[in-house]
Amino acid sequence: MTAISRPIRLTRAVAVTAVLAALAACGAQNERPKADLAASQVTTIGVNAYLWRAAVETVSFAPLLQSDSAGGVIVTDWYTNPRDPNERVKMTVSILDRDLRADAVRVAASRQVSQGGQWVDAPVQAATVQKLEDIILTKARQLRRQAIAG
């Protein structure tokens, strides 16, 4: 062994010992980090689970035509309110992100009114679509709070 290789080996031995001591200290606590089950990014189905569940619950008054949890799309069939049989609505809800965020949900609605026995397209108030988005977001936040609490 040369005089130069001894200090290098000694340095390596000290470094390996320090790393092993650090690893041993980590294992001594025997604690694993706990998963935050109520995180804002819960995606076992492809999109944010809180937003998905809130969206399904919000539009559950109308018959579902299509739902794709992996793609985050819910499409309802036409719904006629029994109190107003001359008007019907159809909605499409899109979950756009894996995070629970205000811009992660979009609602599109179509409205028709009956005129002379025919269904005619009619405008949907922007406030109606905004209100549905707000209801979904509020419900998703409540679901997250419930997951944290219980």
JSON list of C-alpha atoms in Angstrom, two decimals:
[
{"chain": "A", "resi": 1, "resn": "MET", "atom": "CA", "xyz": [0.00, 0.00, 0.00]},
{"chain": "A", "resi": 2, "resn": "THR", "atom": "CA", "xyz": [1.35, 3.35, -0.93]},
{"chain": "A", "resi": 3, "resn": "ALA", "atom": "CA", "xyz": [1.42, 6.38, 1.30]},
{"chain": "A", "resi": 4, "resn": "ILE", "atom": "CA", "xyz": [-1.15, 8.14, -0.93]},
{"chain": "A", "resi": 5, "resn": "SER", "atom": "CA", "xyz": [-3.70, 5.29, -1.01]},
{"chain": "A", "resi": 6, "resn": "ARG", "atom": "CA", "xyz": [-3.91, 5.04, 2.82]},
{"chain": "A", "resi": 7, "resn": "PRO", "atom": "CA", "xyz": [-5.48, 8.50, 3.30]},
{"chain": "A", "resi": 8, "resn": "ILE", "atom": "CA", "xyz": [-7.91, 7.81, 0.42]},
{"chain": "A", "resi": 9, "resn": "ARG", "atom": "CA", "xyz": [-9.01, 4.51, 1.99]},
{"chain": "A", "resi": 10, "resn": "LEU", "atom": "CA", "xyz": [-9.26, 6.15, 5.38]},
{"chain": "A", "resi": 11, "resn": "THR", "atom": "CA", "xyz": [-11.41, 8.92, 3.88]},
{"chain": "A", "resi": 12, "resn": "ARG", "atom": "CA", "xyz": [-13.67, 6.35, 2.19]},
{"chain": "A", "resi": 13, "resn": "ALA", "atom": "CA", "xyz": [-14.00, 4.36, 5.41]},
{"chain": "A", "resi": 14, "resn": "VAL", "atom": "CA", "xyz": [-14.95, 7.49, 7.36]},
{"chain": "A", "resi": 15, "resn": "ALA", "atom": "CA", "xyz": [-17.52, 8.44, 4.67]},
{"chain": "A", "resi": 16, "resn": "VAL", "atom": "CA", "xyz": [-19.08, 4.96, 4.60]},
{"chain": "A", "resi": 17, "resn": "THR", "atom": "CA", "xyz": [-19.23, 4.88, 8.39]},
{"chain": "A", "resi": 18, "resn": "ALA", "atom": "CA", "xyz": [-20.93, 8.28, 8.46]},
{"chain": "A", "resi": 19, "resn": "VAL", "atom": "CA", "xyz": [-23.52, 7.19, 5.88]},
{"chain": "A", "resi": 20, "resn": "LEU", "atom": "CA", "xyz": [-24.22, 3.95, 7.75]},
{"chain": "A", "resi": 21, "resn": "ALA", "atom": "CA", "xyz": [-24.58, 5.82, 11.04]},
{"chain": "A", "resi": 22, "resn": "ALA", "atom": "CA", "xyz": [-27.03, 8.25, 9.43]},
{"chain": "A", "resi": 23, "resn": "LEU", "atom": "CA", "xyz": [-29.09, 5.39, 7.99]},
{"chain": "A", "resi": 24, "resn": "ALA", "atom": "CA", "xyz": [-29.11, 3.58, 11.31]},
{"chain": "A", "resi": 25, "resn": "ALA", "atom": "CA", "xyz": [-30.33, 6.72, 13.07]},
{"chain": "A", "resi": 26, "resn": "CYS", "atom": "CA", "xyz": [-33.21, 7.00, 10.59]},
{"chain": "A", "resi": 27, "resn": "GLY", "atom": "CA", "xyz": [-34.31, 3.45, 11.27]},
{"chain": "A", "resi": 28, "resn": "ALA", "atom": "CA", "xyz": [-34.12, 3.87, 15.02]},
{"chain": "A", "resi": 29, "resn": "GLN", "atom": "CA", "xyz": [-37.22, 6.05, 15.09]},
{"chain": "A", "resi": 30, "resn": "ASN", "atom": "CA", "xyz": [-39.29, 3.30, 13.46]},
{"chain": "A", "resi": 31, "resn": "GLU", "atom": "CA", "xyz": [-41.74, 5.91, 12.19]},
{"chain": "A", "resi": 32, "resn": "ARG", "atom": "CA", "xyz": [-42.96, 6.11, 8.67]},
{"chain": "A", "resi": 33, "resn": "PRO", "atom": "CA", "xyz": [-44.47, 9.26, 7.27]},
{"chain": "A", "resi": 34, "resn": "LYS", "atom": "CA", "xyz": [-48.24, 9.02, 7.29]},
{"chain": "A", "resi": 35, "resn": "ALA", "atom": "CA", "xyz": [-50.12, 9.52, 4.05]},
{"chain": "A", "resi": 36, "resn": "ASP", "atom": "CA", "xyz": [-52.36, 12.55, 3.98]},
{"chain": "A", "resi": 37, "resn": "LEU", "atom": "CA", "xyz": [-55.60, 10.89, 2.91]},
{"chain": "A", "resi": 38, "resn": "ALA", "atom": "CA", "xyz": [-57.31, 14.24, 2.73]},
{"chain": "A", "resi": 39, "resn": "ALA", "atom": "CA", "xyz": [-54.76, 15.82, 0.44]},
{"chain": "A", "resi": 40, "resn": "SER", "atom": "CA", "xyz": [-56.07, 18.11, -2.24]},
{"chain": "A", "resi": 41, "resn": "GLN", "atom": "CA", "xyz": [-54.71, 15.73, -4.88]},
{"chain": "A", "resi": 42, "resn": "VAL", "atom": "CA", "xyz": [-56.58, 12.43, -4.53]},
{"chain": "A", "resi": 43, "resn": "THR", "atom": "CA", "xyz": [-56.55, 10.64, -7.85]},
{"chain": "A", "resi": 44, "resn": "THR", "atom": "CA", "xyz": [-57.35, 6.96, -7.50]},
{"chain": "A", "resi": 45, "resn": "ILE", "atom": "CA", "xyz": [-59.80, 7.28, -10.40]},
{"chain": "A", "resi": 46, "resn": "GLY", "atom": "CA", "xyz": [-57.82, 9.46, -12.82]},
{"chain": "A", "resi": 47, "resn": "VAL", "atom": "CA", "xyz": [-59.12, 12.84, -11.65]},
{"chain": "A", "resi": 48, "resn": "ASN", "atom": "CA", "xyz": [-59.53, 14.51, -8.28]},
{"chain": "A", "resi": 49, "resn": "ALA", "atom": "CA", "xyz": [-61.81, 12.17, -6.33]},
{"chain": "A", "resi": 50, "resn": "TYR", "atom": "CA", "xyz": [-63.40, 14.96, -4.27]},
{"chain": "A", "resi": 51, "resn": "LEU", "atom": "CA", "xyz": [-64.34, 16.94, -7.36]},
{"chain": "A", "resi": 52, "resn": "TRP", "atom": "CA", "xyz": [-65.59, 13.81, -9.11]},
{"chain": "A", "resi": 53, "resn": "ARG", "atom": "CA", "xyz": [-67.81, 12.73, -6.25]},
{"chain": "A", "resi": 54, "resn": "ALA", "atom": "CA", "xyz": [-69.11, 16.27, -5.72]},
{"chain": "A", "resi": 55, "resn": "ALA", "atom": "CA", "xyz": [-69.91, 16.62, -9.43]},
{"chain": "A", "resi": 56, "resn": "VAL", "atom": "CA", "xyz": [-71.78, 13.31, -9.55]},
{"chain": "A", "resi": 57, "resn": "GLU", "atom": "CA", "xyz": [-73.79, 14.25, -6.46]},
{"chain": "A", "resi": 58, "resn": "THR", "atom": "CA", "xyz": [-74.55, 17.72, -7.79]},
{"chain": "A", "resi": 59, "resn": "VAL", "atom": "CA", "xyz": [-75.98, 16.56, -11.13]},
{"chain": "A", "resi": 60, "resn": "SER", "atom": "CA", "xyz": [-77.61, 13.43, -9.72]},
{"chain": "A", "resi": 61, "resn": "PHE", "atom": "CA", "xyz": [-81.07, 15.01, -10.09]},
{"chain": "A", "resi": 62, "resn": "ALA", "atom": "CA", "xyz": [-80.75, 14.47, -13.87]},
{"chain": "A", "resi": 63, "resn": "PRO", "atom": "CA", "xyz": [-80.36, 11.07, -15.53]},
{"chain": "A", "resi": 64, "resn": "LEU", "atom": "CA", "xyz": [-76.73, 10.28, -16.37]},
{"chain": "A", "resi": 65, "resn": "LEU", "atom": "CA", "xyz": [-76.06, 9.66, -20.03]},
{"chain": "A", "resi": 66, "resn": "GLN", "atom": "CA", "xyz": [-72.30, 9.10, -19.74]},
{"chain": "A", "resi": 67, "resn": "SER", "atom": "CA", "xyz": [-69.67, 9.19, -17.02]},
{"chain": "A", "resi": 68, "resn": "ASP", "atom": "CA", "xyz": [-65.96, 8.60, -17.40]},
{"chain": "A", "resi": 69, "resn": "SER", "atom": "CA", "xyz": [-64.01, 8.87, -14.16]},
{"chain": "A", "resi": 70, "resn": "ALA", "atom": "CA", "xyz": [-60.68, 8.33, -15.90]},
{"chain": "A", "resi": 71, "resn": "GLY", "atom": "CA", "xyz": [-61.29, 11.22, -18.28]},
{"chain": "A", "resi": 72, "resn": "GLY", "atom": "CA", "xyz": [-63.27, 13.29, -15.81]},
{"chain": "A", "resi": 73, "resn": "VAL", "atom": "CA", "xyz": [-66.42, 13.79, -17.89]},
{"chain": "A", "resi": 74, "resn": "ILE", "atom": "CA", "xyz": [-70.04, 13.53, -16.77]},
{"chain": "A", "resi": 75, "resn": "VAL", "atom": "CA", "xyz": [-72.84, 14.03, -19.30]},
{"chain": "A", "resi": 76, "resn": "THR", "atom": "CA", "xyz": [-76.48, 14.12, -18.25]},
{"chain": "A", "resi": 77, "resn": "ASP", "atom": "CA", "xyz": [-79.48, 13.41, -20.41]},
{"chain": "A", "resi": 78, "resn": "TRP", "atom": "CA", "xyz": [-82.20, 16.01, -20.79]},
{"chain": "A", "resi": 79, "resn": "TYR", "atom": "CA", "xyz": [-83.87, 16.86, -17.50]},
{"chain": "A", "resi": 80, "resn": "THR", "atom": "CA", "xyz": [-87.30, 18.44, -17.25]},
{"chain": "A", "resi": 81, "resn": "ASN", "atom": "CA", "xyz": [-88.31, 19.99, -13.96]},
{"chain": "A", "resi": 82, "resn": "PRO", "atom": "CA", "xyz": [-91.82, 18.73, -13.09]},
{"chain": "A", "resi": 83, "resn": "ARG", "atom": "CA", "xyz": [-92.79, 22.30, -12.10]},
{"chain": "A", "resi": 84, "resn": "ASP", "atom": "CA", "xyz": [-91.84, 23.61, -15.56]},
{"chain": "A", "resi": 85, "resn": "PRO", "atom": "CA", "xyz": [-92.55, 20.94, -18.22]},
{"chain": "A", "resi": 86, "resn": "ASN", "atom": "CA", "xyz": [-91.91, 23.40, -21.07]},
{"chain": "A", "resi": 87, "resn": "GLU", "atom": "CA", "xyz": [-88.20, 23.68, -20.33]},
{"chain": "A", "resi": 88, "resn": "ARG", "atom": "CA", "xyz": [-85.40, 21.11, -20.18]},
{"chain": "A", "resi": 89, "resn": "VAL", "atom": "CA", "xyz": [-81.65, 21.21, -19.53]},
{"chain": "A", "resi": 90, "resn": "LYS", "atom": "CA", "xyz": [-78.67, 19.01, -20.28]},
{"chain": "A", "resi": 91, "resn": "MET", "atom": "CA", "xyz": [-75.27, 19.36, -18.58]},
{"chain": "A", "resi": 92, "resn": "THR", "atom": "CA", "xyz": [-71.69, 18.33, -19.16]},
{"chain": "A", "resi": 93, "resn": "VAL", "atom": "CA", "xyz": [-69.27, 18.51, -16.25]},
{"chain": "A", "resi": 94, "resn": "SER", "atom": "CA", "xyz": [-65.53, 18.24, -16.90]},
{"chain": "A", "resi": 95, "resn": "ILE", "atom": "CA", "xyz": [-62.95, 17.73, -14.18]},
{"chain": "A", "resi": 96, "resn": "LEU", "atom": "CA", "xyz": [-59.79, 19.25, -15.64]},
{"chain": "A", "resi": 97, "resn": "ASP", "atom": "CA", "xyz": [-57.12, 18.63, -13.03]},
{"chain": "A", "resi": 98, "resn": "ARG", "atom": "CA", "xyz": [-55.96, 16.23, -10.35]},
{"chain": "A", "resi": 99, "resn": "ASP", "atom": "CA", "xyz": [-55.83, 19.02, -7.78]},
{"chain": "A", "resi": 100, "resn": "LEU", "atom": "CA", "xyz": [-58.80, 20.40, -5.88]},
{"chain": "A", "resi": 101, "resn": "ARG", "atom": "CA", "xyz": [-58.71, 23.88, -7.39]},
{"chain": "A", "resi": 102, "resn": "ALA", "atom": "CA", "xyz": [-61.33, 26.39, -8.47]},
{"chain": "A", "resi": 103, "resn": "ASP", "atom": "CA", "xyz": [-60.30, 26.17, -12.11]},
{"chain": "A", "resi": 104, "resn": "ALA", "atom": "CA", "xyz": [-60.34, 22.37, -12.15]},
{"chain": "A", "resi": 105, "resn": "VAL", "atom": "CA", "xyz": [-64.06, 22.04, -12.89]},
{"chain": "A", "resi": 106, "resn": "ARG", "atom": "CA", "xyz": [-66.06, 23.28, -15.88]},
{"chain": "A", "resi": 107, "resn": "VAL", "atom": "CA", "xyz": [-69.78, 23.00, -16.44]},
{"chain": "A", "resi": 108, "resn": "ALA", "atom": "CA", "xyz": [-71.46, 23.42, -19.81]},
{"chain": "A", "resi": 109, "resn": "ALA", "atom": "CA", "xyz": [-75.24, 23.50, -20.03]},
{"chain": "A", "resi": 110, "resn": "SER", "atom": "CA", "xyz": [-77.76, 23.41, -22.83]},
{"chain": "A", "resi": 111, "resn": "ARG", "atom": "CA", "xyz": [-81.34, 24.57, -22.44]},
{"chain": "A", "resi": 112, "resn": "GLN", "atom": "CA", "xyz": [-84.39, 24.04, -24.60]},
{"chain": "A", "resi": 113, "resn": "VAL", "atom": "CA", "xyz": [-87.92, 25.35, -24.38]},
{"chain": "A", "resi": 114, "resn": "SER", "atom": "CA", "xyz": [-91.03, 23.85, -25.89]},
{"chain": "A", "resi": 115, "resn": "GLN", "atom": "CA", "xyz": [-92.63, 25.95, -28.60]},
{"chain": "A", "resi": 116, "resn": "GLY", "atom": "CA", "xyz": [-95.55, 24.52, -30.52]},
{"chain": "A", "resi": 117, "resn": "GLY", "atom": "CA", "xyz": [-94.64, 20.96, -29.54]},
{"chain": "A", "resi": 118, "resn": "GLN", "atom": "CA", "xyz": [-91.03, 21.34, -30.70]},
{"chain": "A", "resi": 119, "resn": "TRP", "atom": "CA", "xyz": [-87.93, 21.73, -28.52]},
{"chain": "A", "resi": 120, "resn": "VAL", "atom": "CA", "xyz": [-86.08, 24.92, -29.43]},
{"chain": "A", "resi": 121, "resn": "ASP", "atom": "CA", "xyz": [-82.62, 25.87, -28.16]},
{"chain": "A", "resi": 122, "resn": "ALA", "atom": "CA", "xyz": [-82.61, 28.72, -25.67]},
{"chain": "A", "resi": 123, "resn": "PRO", "atom": "CA", "xyz": [-79.77, 30.58, -23.96]},
{"chain": "A", "resi": 124, "resn": "VAL", "atom": "CA", "xyz": [-78.46, 29.51, -20.58]},
{"chain": "A", "resi": 125, "resn": "GLN", "atom": "CA", "xyz": [-77.69, 32.25, -18.10]},
{"chain": "A", "resi": 126, "resn": "ALA", "atom": "CA", "xyz": [-73.98, 32.42, -17.27]},
{"chain": "A", "resi": 127, "resn": "ALA", "atom": "CA", "xyz": [-74.92, 32.68, -13.59]},
{"chain": "A", "resi": 128, "resn": "THR", "atom": "CA", "xyz": [-76.54, 29.23, -13.77]},
{"chain": "A", "resi": 129, "resn": "VAL", "atom": "CA", "xyz": [-73.34, 27.56, -14.97]},
{"chain": "A", "resi": 130, "resn": "GLN", "atom": "CA", "xyz": [-71.27, 29.52, -12.44]},
{"chain": "A", "resi": 131, "resn": "LYS", "atom": "CA", "xyz": [-73.65, 28.49, -9.63]},
{"chain": "A", "resi": 132, "resn": "LEU", "atom": "CA", "xyz": [-73.29, 24.79, -10.56]},
{"chain": "A", "resi": 133, "resn": "GLU", "atom": "CA", "xyz": [-69.50, 25.10, -10.54]},
{"chain": "A", "resi": 134, "resn": "ASP", "atom": "CA", "xyz": [-69.63, 26.81, -7.13]},
{"chain": "A", "resi": 135, "resn": "ILE", "atom": "CA", "xyz": [-71.89, 24.07, -5.74]},
{"chain": "A", "resi": 136, "resn": "ILE", "atom": "CA", "xyz": [-69.49, 21.36, -6.96]},
{"chain": "A", "resi": 137, "resn": "LEU", "atom": "CA", "xyz": [-66.44, 23.14, -5.50]},
{"chain": "A", "resi": 138, "resn": "THR", "atom": "CA", "xyz": [-68.17, 23.75, -2.16]},
{"chain": "A", "resi": 139, "resn": "LYS", "atom": "CA", "xyz": [-69.25, 20.12, -1.95]},
{"chain": "A", "resi": 140, "resn": "ALA", "atom": "CA", "xyz": [-65.74, 18.90, -2.86]},
{"chain": "A", "resi": 141, "resn": "ARG", "atom": "CA", "xyz": [-64.23, 21.04, -0.11]},
{"chain": "A", "resi": 142, "resn": "GLN", "atom": "CA", "xyz": [-66.77, 19.64, 2.38]},
{"chain": "A", "resi": 143, "resn": "LEU", "atom": "CA", "xyz": [-65.85, 16.08, 1.36]},
{"chain": "A", "resi": 144, "resn": "ARG", "atom": "CA", "xyz": [-62.18, 16.88, 1.91]},
{"chain": "A", "resi": 145, "resn": "ARG", "atom": "CA", "xyz": [-62.90, 18.39, 5.35]},
{"chain": "A", "resi": 146, "resn": "GLN", "atom": "CA", "xyz": [-64.88, 15.28, 6.29]},
{"chain": "A", "resi": 147, "resn": "ALA", "atom": "CA", "xyz": [-61.98, 13.08, 5.23]},
{"chain": "A", "resi": 148, "resn": "ILE", "atom": "CA", "xyz": [-59.61, 15.10, 7.40]},
{"chain": "A", "resi": 149, "resn": "ALA", "atom": "CA", "xyz": [-61.94, 15.00, 10.39]},
{"chain": "A", "resi": 150, "resn": "GLY", "atom": "CA", "xyz": [-62.87, 11.42, 10.25]}
]
